[in-house]
Amino acid sequence: MSNGKILEVCLNETDTKQLTNNVLKAGDLGVSRFELCSNLHLGGLTPSKPAIDSAVKSLTNNAQLVVMIRPEAGDFIVSAESHKLMEKQIIMAANAGVHGVVFGAVKHGKLDLEVTHSLVATAKQHGLMVTFHRAFDTLTNPLSALDKLISLGVDRVLTAGTPWQSGQSAVDGYKLLNTYLAHSANQIEIVIGGGVTLENAPTLWQLIKNHSAKAAVHVHSCVHNENGAINAEAINKLLSKD
């Protein structure tokens, strides 16, 4: 049972059998949403079509699948070439039957409005939800960016409330996350992710509860064992009643 909690589990593209098992198992345990990536050691890149197909087929209990759209590692500046490739990858993901896509575009510490607007339009034309990923945590004026993302029709933003690659966790970003939740006033879903553990997750669930917000907690390593398989006990603990 999810107990009203929206838990998003990040999955790395692995062998098809393990990916299928992970989606089936976690979905049966009440996970609301999966984010599928490849190359998580590079911050997450676009997964392959076979991996997307496997994940889509394995969904249970109305769980949703969103996929990373990020063709190359490095910063979040999107070149003209990357932009075209991202458009194609969004359409490929839509045709595979996913529920949403995850991307970000930043230039000089600000939202790349032109690219973001274009990618959002492509996603929406194909009936997809949009998450702006942790490129958000590189921005110099996140509150202004939050307003712009809302106006562009972005559905969610993934953030730790701490600077990208700072090594800090979402609990370290508590104050800023509190500000985002208040500022967004449920106009956009705040997905809290980055260093979430079984120990600090209750603090984040309570923060969401304080705002009566439609917000989610995003996890990866704390719900996988050393072999990359889903740990049922960990998911049960995260979704247990407070």
Tab-separated table of C-alpha atoms in Angstrom:
chain	number	residue	atom	x	y	z
A	1	MET	CA	0.000	0.000	0.000
A	2	SER	CA	1.274	3.467	-0.829
A	3	ASN	CA	-0.656	5.139	2.048
A	4	GLY	CA	-1.132	8.195	-0.140
A	5	LYS	CA	2.613	8.549	-0.643
A	6	ILE	CA	3.955	9.112	-4.151
A	7	LEU	CA	7.193	7.153	-4.291
A	8	GLU	CA	9.252	7.445	-7.475
A	9	VAL	CA	11.943	4.817	-7.973
A	10	CYS	CA	14.837	5.515	-10.314
A	11	LEU	CA	15.896	2.435	-12.285
A	12	ASN	CA	19.117	2.051	-14.218
A	13	GLU	CA	18.937	0.152	-17.490
A	14	THR	CA	20.320	-3.304	-16.740
A	15	ASP	CA	19.694	-6.703	-18.271
A	16	THR	CA	16.099	-7.135	-19.394
A	17	LYS	CA	15.272	-9.847	-16.877
A	18	GLN	CA	16.339	-7.808	-13.861
A	19	LEU	CA	14.633	-4.663	-15.151
A	20	THR	CA	11.385	-6.595	-15.688
A	21	ASN	CA	11.593	-8.149	-12.211
A	22	ASN	CA	12.353	-4.788	-10.583
A	23	VAL	CA	9.379	-3.050	-12.217
A	24	LEU	CA	6.996	-5.923	-11.414
A	25	LYS	CA	8.157	-6.289	-7.817
A	26	ALA	CA	8.224	-2.578	-6.944
A	27	GLY	CA	4.893	-1.948	-8.700
A	28	ASP	CA	3.252	-4.721	-6.696
A	29	LEU	CA	4.607	-3.128	-3.502
A	30	GLY	CA	2.890	0.202	-4.258
A	31	VAL	CA	5.533	2.295	-6.048
A	32	SER	CA	3.638	5.005	-7.951
A	33	ARG	CA	6.204	5.869	-10.601
A	34	PHE	CA	9.459	4.727	-12.156
A	35	GLU	CA	12.101	6.861	-13.778
A	36	LEU	CA	14.131	4.810	-16.259
A	37	CYS	CA	17.666	5.906	-17.165
A	38	SER	CA	20.822	4.406	-18.547
A	39	ASN	CA	24.343	5.160	-17.284
A	40	LEU	CA	23.375	6.458	-13.862
A	41	HIS	CA	27.090	6.804	-13.066
A	42	LEU	CA	27.015	9.680	-15.597
A	43	GLY	CA	23.993	11.275	-13.943
A	44	GLY	CA	21.501	9.357	-16.088
A	45	LEU	CA	21.176	9.214	-19.885
A	46	THR	CA	18.395	8.194	-22.289
A	47	PRO	CA	17.642	4.457	-21.992
A	48	SER	CA	17.426	2.180	-25.043
A	49	LYS	CA	14.129	1.344	-26.742
A	50	PRO	CA	14.305	-2.357	-25.731
A	51	ALA	CA	14.702	-1.314	-22.076
A	52	ILE	CA	11.768	1.098	-22.343
A	53	ASP	CA	9.643	-1.616	-23.988
A	54	SER	CA	10.483	-4.102	-21.192
A	55	ALA	CA	9.631	-1.601	-18.476
A	56	VAL	CA	6.334	-0.572	-20.113
A	57	LYS	CA	5.232	-4.218	-20.403
A	58	SER	CA	6.056	-4.884	-16.741
A	59	LEU	CA	4.008	-2.051	-15.199
A	60	THR	CA	1.346	-3.094	-12.684
A	61	ASN	CA	-1.109	-1.373	-10.315
A	62	ASN	CA	-1.407	1.777	-12.464
A	63	ALA	CA	2.254	2.619	-11.869
A	64	GLN	CA	3.649	5.170	-14.302
A	65	LEU	CA	6.876	5.166	-16.280
A	66	VAL	CA	8.853	8.295	-17.108
A	67	VAL	CA	12.103	8.150	-19.049
A	68	MET	CA	15.215	10.284	-19.045
A	69	ILE	CA	15.818	12.269	-22.228
A	70	ARG	CA	19.494	13.169	-22.067
A	71	PRO	CA	21.658	12.077	-25.010
A	72	GLU	CA	25.020	13.038	-23.539
A	73	ALA	CA	26.726	13.457	-20.183
A	74	GLY	CA	28.260	16.674	-18.899
A	75	ASP	CA	26.585	19.983	-18.236
A	76	PHE	CA	22.973	20.747	-19.083
A	77	ILE	CA	23.637	23.025	-22.050
A	78	VAL	CA	21.659	21.698	-25.016
A	79	SER	CA	23.274	22.200	-28.415
A	80	ALA	CA	21.221	22.446	-31.613
A	81	GLU	CA	22.270	18.888	-32.465
A	82	SER	CA	21.298	17.570	-29.010
A	83	HIS	CA	18.009	19.434	-29.198
A	84	LYS	CA	17.050	17.612	-32.417
A	85	LEU	CA	18.063	14.276	-30.921
A	86	MET	CA	16.048	14.942	-27.744
A	87	GLU	CA	12.957	15.709	-29.863
A	88	LYS	CA	13.373	12.337	-31.611
A	89	GLN	CA	13.924	10.527	-28.300
A	90	ILE	CA	10.756	12.094	-26.820
A	91	ILE	CA	8.729	10.828	-29.796
A	92	MET	CA	10.360	7.380	-29.538
A	93	ALA	CA	9.454	7.208	-25.829
A	94	ALA	CA	5.874	8.311	-26.521
A	95	ASN	CA	5.464	5.665	-29.219
A	96	ALA	CA	6.741	3.056	-26.751
A	97	GLY	CA	3.864	3.889	-24.393
A	98	VAL	CA	5.559	5.766	-21.531
A	99	HIS	CA	3.666	8.273	-19.386
A	100	GLY	CA	6.235	11.035	-19.285
A	101	VAL	CA	9.723	12.293	-20.024
A	102	VAL	CA	12.431	13.870	-17.903
A	103	PHE	CA	14.798	16.511	-19.243
A	104	GLY	CA	16.442	19.844	-18.494
A	105	ALA	CA	18.097	22.666	-20.397
A	106	VAL	CA	20.171	25.372	-18.738
A	107	LYS	CA	22.402	28.117	-20.065
A	108	HIS	CA	24.602	30.430	-17.949
A	109	GLY	CA	22.771	29.521	-14.720
A	110	LYS	CA	19.355	30.274	-16.211
A	111	LEU	CA	16.633	28.185	-17.812
A	112	ASP	CA	17.147	27.764	-21.538
A	113	LEU	CA	13.618	28.925	-22.260
A	114	GLU	CA	13.726	28.368	-26.005
A	115	VAL	CA	14.835	24.731	-25.769
A	116	THR	CA	12.613	23.982	-22.756
A	117	HIS	CA	9.555	25.462	-24.461
A	118	SER	CA	10.213	23.438	-27.626
A	119	LEU	CA	10.768	20.141	-25.788
A	120	VAL	CA	7.702	20.652	-23.580
A	121	ALA	CA	5.610	21.341	-26.700
A	122	THR	CA	6.819	18.119	-28.340
A	123	ALA	CA	6.085	16.108	-25.190
A	124	LYS	CA	2.603	17.589	-24.796
A	125	GLN	CA	1.773	16.991	-28.482
A	126	HIS	CA	2.396	13.317	-27.758
A	127	GLY	CA	0.380	13.237	-24.536
A	128	LEU	CA	3.356	13.058	-22.180
A	129	MET	CA	3.910	14.562	-18.741
A	130	VAL	CA	7.131	16.511	-18.258
A	131	THR	CA	9.597	16.494	-15.372
A	132	PHE	CA	12.404	19.063	-15.330
A	133	HIS	CA	15.325	17.198	-13.779
A	134	ARG	CA	18.039	18.267	-11.350
A	135	ALA	CA	19.493	20.744	-13.813
A	136	PHE	CA	17.084	22.856	-11.725
A	137	ASP	CA	19.613	22.669	-8.873
A	138	THR	CA	22.217	24.490	-11.014
A	139	LEU	CA	20.056	27.614	-11.437
A	140	THR	CA	20.947	30.946	-9.867
A	141	ASN	CA	17.312	32.013	-9.377
A	142	PRO	CA	15.275	28.851	-8.818
A	143	LEU	CA	12.075	30.581	-7.660
A	144	SER	CA	11.872	32.629	-10.838
A	145	ALA	CA	12.600	29.441	-12.822
A	146	LEU	CA	9.832	27.608	-10.953
A	147	ASP	CA	7.330	30.253	-12.101
A	148	LYS	CA	8.555	29.927	-15.685
A	149	LEU	CA	8.319	26.114	-15.604
A	150	ILE	CA	4.748	26.379	-14.313
A	151	SER	CA	3.859	28.798	-17.116
A	152	LEU	CA	5.417	26.460	-19.700
A	153	GLY	CA	3.167	23.606	-18.530
A	154	VAL	CA	5.882	21.494	-16.904
A	155	ASP	CA	4.241	18.967	-14.564
A	156	ARG	CA	7.088	18.265	-12.136
A	157	VAL	CA	10.499	19.397	-11.044
A	158	LEU	CA	13.086	17.088	-9.450
A	159	THR	CA	15.186	18.829	-6.822
A	160	ALA	CA	17.215	18.225	-3.685
A	161	GLY	CA	17.091	21.864	-2.631
A	162	THR	CA	20.897	21.705	-2.638
A	163	PRO	CA	23.421	22.583	-5.358
A	164	TRP	CA	23.915	19.908	-8.039
A	165	GLN	CA	26.932	17.664	-7.285
A	166	SER	CA	27.447	19.299	-3.871
A	167	GLY	CA	27.324	15.908	-2.142
A	168	GLN	CA	24.531	17.196	0.104
A	169	SER	CA	21.246	15.342	0.517
A	170	ALA	CA	17.664	16.518	0.177
A	171	VAL	CA	17.468	16.792	3.965
A	172	ASP	CA	20.293	19.367	3.793
A	173	GLY	CA	18.017	21.238	1.377
A	174	TYR	CA	15.030	21.117	3.736
A	175	LYS	CA	14.693	24.894	4.070
A	176	LEU	CA	14.743	25.513	0.322
A	177	LEU	CA	12.436	22.560	-0.382
A	178	ASN	CA	10.006	24.066	2.128
A	179	THR	CA	10.190	27.344	0.171
A	180	TYR	CA	9.587	25.572	-3.155
A	181	LEU	CA	6.555	23.715	-1.805
A	182	ALA	CA	5.064	26.932	-0.425
A	183	HIS	CA	5.893	28.953	-3.545
A	184	SER	CA	4.565	26.409	-6.047
A	185	ALA	CA	1.250	26.072	-4.174
A	186	ASN	CA	0.512	22.732	-5.887
A	187	GLN	CA	0.758	24.274	-9.380
A	188	ILE	CA	3.651	21.914	-10.098
A	189	GLU	CA	4.645	18.666	-8.393
A	190	ILE	CA	7.870	18.935	-6.423
A	191	VAL	CA	9.756	15.626	-6.648
A	192	ILE	CA	12.256	15.494	-3.794
A	193	GLY	CA	15.329	13.465	-4.665
A	194	GLY	CA	19.027	13.317	-3.958
A	195	GLY	CA	20.637	11.316	-1.164
A	196	VAL	CA	17.313	10.018	0.162
A	197	THR	CA	17.780	7.161	2.652
A	198	LEU	CA	15.474	5.017	4.775
A	199	GLU	CA	16.618	7.083	7.755
A	200	ASN	CA	15.987	10.574	6.362
A	201	ALA	CA	12.884	9.828	4.235
A	202	PRO	CA	10.420	10.305	7.155
A	203	THR	CA	11.587	13.938	7.461
A	204	LEU	CA	10.794	14.478	3.774
A	205	TRP	CA	7.395	12.758	3.943
A	206	GLN	CA	6.535	14.991	6.901
A	207	LEU	CA	7.571	18.085	4.947
A	208	ILE	CA	5.198	17.075	2.131
A	209	LYS	CA	2.435	16.415	4.668
A	210	ASN	CA	2.960	19.849	6.250
A	211	HIS	CA	2.073	21.446	2.907
A	212	SER	CA	-0.715	18.982	2.020
A	213	ALA	CA	1.210	18.930	-1.237
A	214	LYS	CA	1.012	16.677	-4.248
A	215	ALA	CA	4.716	15.991	-4.013
A	216	ALA	CA	6.842	12.887	-4.361
A	217	VAL	CA	9.985	11.329	-2.936
A	218	HIS	CA	12.511	10.014	-5.477
A	219	VAL	CA	14.885	7.193	-4.488
A	220	HIS	CA	17.478	4.952	-6.054
A	221	SER	CA	20.284	3.349	-4.071
A	222	CYS	CA	18.350	2.877	-0.813
A	223	VAL	CA	15.823	0.534	-2.487
A	224	HIS	CA	18.302	-1.627	-4.420
A	225	ASN	CA	20.584	-4.326	-3.051
A	226	GLU	CA	24.238	-4.635	-4.089
A	227	ASN	CA	23.251	-6.696	-7.160
A	228	GLY	CA	20.850	-4.032	-8.432
A	229	ALA	CA	17.686	-5.909	-7.469
A	230	ILE	CA	14.772	-4.180	-5.735
A	231	ASN	CA	14.777	-4.564	-1.952
A	232	ALA	CA	11.155	-5.208	-0.932
A	233	GLU	CA	11.816	-4.527	2.745
A	234	ALA	CA	13.189	-1.049	1.934
A	235	ILE	CA	10.170	-0.135	-0.196
A	236	ASN	CA	7.763	-1.402	2.458
A	237	LYS	CA	9.536	0.763	5.026
A	238	LEU	CA	9.351	3.865	2.806
A	239	LEU	CA	5.638	3.340	2.149
A	240	SER	CA	4.656	2.362	5.680
A	241	LYS	CA	2.220	4.478	7.675
A	242	ASP	CA	3.919	7.255	9.627
